[in-house]
Short mmCIF file of C-alpha atoms in Angstrom, two decimals:
data_model
loop_
_atom_site.label_atom_id
_atom_site.label_comp_id
_atom_site.label_asym_id
_atom_site.label_seq_id
_atom_site.Cartn_x
_atom_site.Cartn_y
_atom_site.Cartn_z
CA UNK A 1 65.35 -35.62 -56.57
CA UNK A 2 63.55 -38.97 -56.21
CA UNK A 3 65.88 -39.87 -53.33
CA UNK A 4 65.10 -36.65 -51.49
CA UNK A 5 61.37 -37.16 -52.02
CA UNK A 6 61.62 -40.74 -50.74
CA UNK A 7 63.56 -39.65 -47.63
CA UNK A 8 61.04 -36.91 -46.90
CA UNK A 9 58.15 -39.37 -47.21
CA UNK A 10 59.88 -41.83 -44.88
CA UNK A 11 60.55 -39.10 -42.33
CA UNK A 12 56.96 -37.92 -42.53
CA UNK A 13 55.21 -41.31 -42.28
CA UNK A 14 57.50 -43.33 -40.00
CA UNK A 15 56.99 -41.27 -36.80
CA UNK A 16 53.23 -41.85 -36.99
CA UNK A 17 53.72 -45.57 -37.52
CA UNK A 18 56.32 -46.00 -34.81
CA UNK A 19 54.18 -44.63 -31.99
CA UNK A 20 54.58 -47.32 -29.33
CA UNK A 21 52.03 -45.84 -26.91
CA UNK A 22 49.22 -48.37 -26.73
CA UNK A 23 45.58 -47.41 -27.06
CA UNK A 24 43.03 -48.57 -24.51
CA UNK A 25 41.23 -51.83 -25.28
CA UNK A 26 37.42 -51.66 -25.63
CA UNK A 27 37.08 -53.15 -22.13
CA UNK A 28 39.55 -50.61 -20.73
CA UNK A 29 37.60 -47.85 -22.51
CA UNK A 30 34.37 -48.95 -20.79
CA UNK A 31 36.13 -48.95 -17.42
CA UNK A 32 37.73 -45.56 -18.09
CA UNK A 33 34.41 -44.08 -19.18
CA UNK A 34 32.74 -45.22 -15.94
CA UNK A 35 35.61 -43.90 -13.82
CA UNK A 36 35.80 -40.56 -15.63
CA UNK A 37 32.01 -40.15 -15.63
CA UNK A 38 32.06 -40.56 -11.84
CA UNK A 39 34.78 -37.89 -11.60
CA UNK A 40 32.79 -35.49 -13.81
CA UNK A 41 29.71 -36.06 -11.59
CA UNK A 42 31.86 -35.26 -8.54
CA UNK A 43 33.16 -32.09 -10.23
CA UNK A 44 29.55 -31.03 -10.94
CA UNK A 45 28.49 -31.78 -7.34
CA UNK A 46 31.38 -29.69 -6.01
CA UNK A 47 30.49 -26.88 -8.41
CA UNK A 48 26.97 -26.87 -6.97
CA UNK A 49 28.39 -26.86 -3.43
CA UNK A 50 30.62 -23.96 -4.53
CA UNK A 51 33.54 -25.66 -2.75
CA UNK A 52 36.76 -24.58 -4.49
CA UNK A 53 39.09 -27.00 -2.69
CA UNK A 54 36.86 -30.05 -3.28
CA UNK A 55 36.23 -28.96 -6.87
CA UNK A 56 39.89 -29.23 -7.84
CA UNK A 57 40.75 -32.55 -6.17
CA UNK A 58 40.52 -34.30 -9.55
CA UNK A 59 42.85 -31.88 -11.32
CA UNK A 60 46.55 -32.28 -12.02
CA UNK A 61 48.81 -29.61 -10.53
CA UNK A 62 50.03 -28.94 -14.06
CA UNK A 63 46.55 -28.32 -15.46
CA UNK A 64 45.83 -25.34 -17.66
CA UNK A 65 42.46 -23.83 -18.37
CA UNK A 66 40.59 -21.69 -20.84
CA UNK A 67 37.88 -19.73 -19.08
CA UNK A 68 34.63 -18.60 -20.67
CA UNK A 69 36.14 -15.14 -21.21
CA UNK A 70 38.91 -16.64 -23.35
CA UNK A 71 41.70 -16.36 -20.78
CA UNK A 72 44.22 -19.17 -20.38
CA UNK A 73 45.23 -19.55 -16.74
CA UNK A 74 47.01 -21.97 -14.41
CA UNK A 75 45.46 -24.04 -11.61
CA UNK A 76 45.89 -21.49 -8.80
CA UNK A 77 44.50 -18.68 -10.95
CA UNK A 78 41.56 -20.91 -11.88
CA UNK A 79 40.89 -21.62 -8.19
CA UNK A 80 40.92 -17.88 -7.53
CA UNK A 81 38.67 -17.28 -10.56
CA UNK A 82 36.11 -19.80 -9.28
CA UNK A 83 36.31 -18.52 -5.69
CA UNK A 84 35.46 -15.00 -6.93
CA UNK A 85 32.56 -16.39 -8.98
CA UNK A 86 31.25 -18.41 -6.01
CA UNK A 87 31.46 -15.32 -3.75
CA UNK A 88 28.96 -13.58 -6.04
CA UNK A 89 26.47 -16.48 -5.88
CA UNK A 90 24.01 -17.65 -3.26
CA UNK A 91 23.14 -20.83 -5.20
CA UNK A 92 24.15 -22.77 -8.30
CA UNK A 93 22.33 -25.65 -9.98
CA UNK A 94 24.07 -27.55 -12.77
CA UNK A 95 22.25 -29.96 -15.09
CA UNK A 96 24.12 -32.35 -17.34
CA UNK A 97 22.71 -32.61 -20.87
CA UNK A 98 25.34 -34.88 -22.45
CA UNK A 99 28.80 -36.36 -22.14
CA UNK A 100 30.89 -37.70 -25.02
CA UNK A 101 34.22 -39.52 -24.79
CA UNK A 102 37.12 -39.83 -27.18
CA UNK A 103 39.98 -42.17 -26.34
CA UNK A 104 43.50 -41.25 -27.36
CA UNK A 105 46.77 -43.18 -27.02
CA UNK A 106 48.71 -42.91 -23.79
CA UNK A 107 45.83 -43.19 -21.31
CA UNK A 108 44.42 -39.87 -22.47
CA UNK A 109 40.69 -39.26 -22.75
CA UNK A 110 38.74 -36.24 -23.98
CA UNK A 111 35.39 -35.76 -22.26
CA UNK A 112 33.05 -33.25 -23.87
CA UNK A 113 30.34 -32.16 -21.44
CA UNK A 114 27.30 -30.00 -22.16
CA UNK A 115 24.88 -28.71 -19.60
CA UNK A 116 22.84 -25.91 -18.09
CA UNK A 117 23.59 -23.56 -15.21
CA UNK A 118 20.97 -21.86 -13.04
CA UNK A 119 22.50 -19.25 -10.75
CA UNK A 120 21.15 -17.01 -8.05
CA UNK A 121 23.30 -14.00 -7.25
CA UNK A 122 23.60 -12.75 -3.68
CA UNK A 123 21.54 -9.74 -4.85
CA UNK A 124 18.66 -12.17 -5.53
CA UNK A 125 18.92 -11.87 -9.31
CA UNK A 126 18.47 -15.19 -11.10
CA UNK A 127 20.47 -16.09 -14.21
CA UNK A 128 20.30 -19.05 -16.57
CA UNK A 129 22.78 -20.42 -19.02
CA UNK A 130 21.10 -23.06 -21.17
CA UNK A 131 24.18 -23.76 -23.30
CA UNK A 132 27.38 -24.39 -21.41
CA UNK A 133 30.15 -26.62 -22.73
CA UNK A 134 33.26 -27.95 -21.08
CA UNK A 135 35.99 -30.02 -22.69
CA UNK A 136 38.05 -31.95 -20.17
CA UNK A 137 41.23 -33.78 -21.08
CA UNK A 138 41.97 -36.56 -18.61
CA UNK A 139 45.18 -38.53 -18.24
CA UNK A 140 45.88 -41.46 -15.97
CA UNK A 141 48.52 -40.27 -13.50
CA UNK A 142 49.70 -42.56 -10.68
CA UNK A 143 46.77 -44.88 -11.44
CA UNK A 144 44.18 -42.06 -11.08
CA UNK A 145 42.36 -40.11 -13.79
CA UNK A 146 43.25 -36.43 -13.52
CA UNK A 147 42.10 -33.39 -15.48
CA UNK A 148 45.15 -32.03 -17.28
CA UNK A 149 43.31 -29.43 -19.39
CA UNK A 150 39.89 -27.81 -19.40
CA UNK A 151 38.20 -25.44 -21.82
CA UNK A 152 34.82 -23.91 -20.99
CA UNK A 153 32.52 -22.13 -23.43
CA UNK A 154 29.19 -20.45 -22.98
CA UNK A 155 26.99 -17.64 -24.10
CA UNK A 156 26.33 -14.87 -21.57
CA UNK A 157 23.67 -15.91 -19.06
CA UNK A 158 20.09 -14.70 -19.47
CA UNK A 159 17.63 -13.63 -16.82
#
């Protein structure tokens, strides 16, 4: 029994200790944060321009997304989802409130973004969303930071 317990403990603890994927150094983290922050700013600018093609330039083809309605969709479906949303709007203003970064092994970074959306529908109706959150997961692919996953959360907009 002691032998089985010992083997189970070894099997449980060794995989976590043998992870050979290096974490980013503090200097690399600073560089990554600056690079990713610039990408997030570009994403926000392209959201405000309501330009679907430009919006997704920083996304990996294998990205997956959770939309604010709880659906999980692929990149093409997310482009279509945003195009439909943009078609209903005449303007969109996005304000960043905060960005937080968490660095994981394997050139993977979680960026948690919070902000506000002010939207004007083509009907002239104005909507606000004062609490909007997006979690981006970035990975360095071919020497470029790419969004590999995104999850957006918000309350329904108010008038």
